XYZ file of N, CA and C in Angstrom:
231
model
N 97.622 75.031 165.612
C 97.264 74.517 166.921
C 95.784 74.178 167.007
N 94.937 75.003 166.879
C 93.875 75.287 166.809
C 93.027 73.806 165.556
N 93.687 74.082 164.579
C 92.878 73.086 163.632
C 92.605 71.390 163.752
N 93.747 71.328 164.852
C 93.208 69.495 165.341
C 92.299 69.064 165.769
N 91.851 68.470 164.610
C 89.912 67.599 165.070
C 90.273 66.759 165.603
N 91.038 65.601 165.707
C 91.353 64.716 166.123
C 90.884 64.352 167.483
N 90.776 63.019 168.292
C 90.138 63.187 169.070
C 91.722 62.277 170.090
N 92.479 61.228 169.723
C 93.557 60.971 169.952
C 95.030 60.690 169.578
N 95.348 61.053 170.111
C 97.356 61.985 169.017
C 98.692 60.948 169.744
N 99.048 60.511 169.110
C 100.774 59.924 169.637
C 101.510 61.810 169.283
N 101.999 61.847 170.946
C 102.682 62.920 170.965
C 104.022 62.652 170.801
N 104.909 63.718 170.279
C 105.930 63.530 171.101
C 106.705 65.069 171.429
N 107.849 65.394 171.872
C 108.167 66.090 172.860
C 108.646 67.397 171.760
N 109.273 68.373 172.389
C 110.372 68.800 171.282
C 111.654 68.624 171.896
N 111.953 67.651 172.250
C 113.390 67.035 172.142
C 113.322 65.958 171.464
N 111.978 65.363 170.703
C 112.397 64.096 170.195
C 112.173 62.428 170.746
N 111.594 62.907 172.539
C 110.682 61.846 173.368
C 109.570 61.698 172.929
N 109.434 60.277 173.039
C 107.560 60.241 172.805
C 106.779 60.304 174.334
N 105.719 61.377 174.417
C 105.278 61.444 175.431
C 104.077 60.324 175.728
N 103.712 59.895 174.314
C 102.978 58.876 174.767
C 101.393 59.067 174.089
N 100.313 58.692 174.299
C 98.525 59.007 173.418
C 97.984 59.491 174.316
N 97.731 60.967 174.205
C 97.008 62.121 174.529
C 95.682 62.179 173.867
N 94.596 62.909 174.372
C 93.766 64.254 174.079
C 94.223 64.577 173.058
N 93.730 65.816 172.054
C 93.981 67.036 171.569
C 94.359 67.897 172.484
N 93.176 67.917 173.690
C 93.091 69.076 174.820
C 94.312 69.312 175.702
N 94.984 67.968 176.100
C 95.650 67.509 177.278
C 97.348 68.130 176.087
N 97.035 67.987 174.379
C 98.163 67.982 174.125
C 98.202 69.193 173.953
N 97.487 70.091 173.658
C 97.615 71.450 173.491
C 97.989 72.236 174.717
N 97.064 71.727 175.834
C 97.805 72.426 177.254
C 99.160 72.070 177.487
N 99.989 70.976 177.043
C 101.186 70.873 177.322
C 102.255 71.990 176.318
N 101.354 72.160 175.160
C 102.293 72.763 174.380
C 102.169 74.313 174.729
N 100.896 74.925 175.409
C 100.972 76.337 175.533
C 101.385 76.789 177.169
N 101.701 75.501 178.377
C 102.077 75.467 179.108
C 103.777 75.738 178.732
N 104.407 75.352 177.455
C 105.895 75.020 177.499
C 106.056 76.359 176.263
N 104.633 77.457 176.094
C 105.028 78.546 174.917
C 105.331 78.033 173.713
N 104.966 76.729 173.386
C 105.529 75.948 171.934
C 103.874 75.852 170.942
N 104.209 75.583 170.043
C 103.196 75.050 169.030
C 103.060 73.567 169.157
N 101.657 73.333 168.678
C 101.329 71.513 168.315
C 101.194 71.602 166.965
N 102.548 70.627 166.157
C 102.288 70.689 165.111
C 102.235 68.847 164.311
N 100.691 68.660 163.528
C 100.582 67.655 163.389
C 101.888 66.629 162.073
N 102.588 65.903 162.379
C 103.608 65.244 161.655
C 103.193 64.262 160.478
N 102.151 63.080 161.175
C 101.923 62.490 160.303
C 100.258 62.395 160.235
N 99.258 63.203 159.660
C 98.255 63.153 159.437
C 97.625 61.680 159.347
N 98.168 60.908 158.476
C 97.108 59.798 157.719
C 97.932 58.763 158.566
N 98.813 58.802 159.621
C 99.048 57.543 160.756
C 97.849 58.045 161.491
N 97.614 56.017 161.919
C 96.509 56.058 162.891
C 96.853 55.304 164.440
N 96.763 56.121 165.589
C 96.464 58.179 165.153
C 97.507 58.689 165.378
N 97.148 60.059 164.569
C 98.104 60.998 163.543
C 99.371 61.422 164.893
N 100.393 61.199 164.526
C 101.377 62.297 164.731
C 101.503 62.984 165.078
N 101.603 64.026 166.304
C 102.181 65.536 166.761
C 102.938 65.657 166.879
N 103.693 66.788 166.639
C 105.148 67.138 167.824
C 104.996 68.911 168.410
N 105.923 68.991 169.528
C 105.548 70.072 170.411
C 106.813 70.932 169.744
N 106.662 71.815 168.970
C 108.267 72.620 168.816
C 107.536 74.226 168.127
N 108.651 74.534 168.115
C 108.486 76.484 167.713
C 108.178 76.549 166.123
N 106.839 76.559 166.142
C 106.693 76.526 165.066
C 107.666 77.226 163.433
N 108.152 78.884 164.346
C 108.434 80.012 163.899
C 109.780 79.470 163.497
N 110.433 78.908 164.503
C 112.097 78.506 163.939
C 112.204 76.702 162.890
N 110.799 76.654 163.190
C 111.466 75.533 161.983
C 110.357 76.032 160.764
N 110.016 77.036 160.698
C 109.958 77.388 159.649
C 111.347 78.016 158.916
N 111.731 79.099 159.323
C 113.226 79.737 159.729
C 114.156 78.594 158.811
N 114.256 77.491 159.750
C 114.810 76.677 159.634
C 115.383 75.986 158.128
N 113.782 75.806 158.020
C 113.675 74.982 155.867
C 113.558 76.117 155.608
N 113.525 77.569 156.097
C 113.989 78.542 154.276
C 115.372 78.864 154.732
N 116.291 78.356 155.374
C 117.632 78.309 155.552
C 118.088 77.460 154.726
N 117.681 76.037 154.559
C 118.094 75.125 153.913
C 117.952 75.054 152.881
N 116.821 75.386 152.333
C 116.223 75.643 150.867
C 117.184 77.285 150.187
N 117.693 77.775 150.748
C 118.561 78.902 150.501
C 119.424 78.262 149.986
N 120.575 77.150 150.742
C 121.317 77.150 150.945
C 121.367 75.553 149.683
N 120.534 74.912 149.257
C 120.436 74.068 148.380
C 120.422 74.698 147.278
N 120.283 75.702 146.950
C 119.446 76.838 145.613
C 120.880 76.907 145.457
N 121.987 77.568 146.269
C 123.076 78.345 146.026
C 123.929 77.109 145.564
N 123.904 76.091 146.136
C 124.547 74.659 145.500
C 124.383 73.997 144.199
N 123.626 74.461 143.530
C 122.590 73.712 142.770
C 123.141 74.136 141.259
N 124.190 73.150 140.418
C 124.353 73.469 138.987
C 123.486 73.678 138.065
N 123.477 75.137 137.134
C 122.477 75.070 136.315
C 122.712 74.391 135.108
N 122.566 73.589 134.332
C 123.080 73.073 133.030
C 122.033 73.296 131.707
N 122.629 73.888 131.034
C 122.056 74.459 129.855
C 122.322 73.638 128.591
């Protein structure tokens, strides 16, 4: 949250709306107003990418999937 230098962000929601070109400031109060994280998507678009979501469950999330690709995955010798 904290590490965005940035000075203007294409947000978008955590449902997947674009809220539109914010602040840093304006986007961070929306995200700790809604208890969510700002997490930057596409760094090197100009300007960069945010989205507003739980940080904690989509982490969760890809070591679910990455579990679950491992267990799929033929070894061939």
């Amino acid at each position: 949250n904290d590490e965005i230098r940035e000075k203007e962000l294409r947000v978008i929601d955590d449902s997947g709306e674009p809220v539109g070109m914010l602040s840093s400031k304006e986007a961070l109060k929306i995200a700790e107003e809604r208890e969510l994280d700002l997490v930057m998507i596409a760094p090197t678009a100009k300007p960069p990418v945010c989205k507003i979501m739980d940080f904690g469950k989509y982490i969760y999330e890809q070591s679910k999937k990455d579990k679950d690709a491992k267990k799929k995955q033929k070894v061939v010798s």
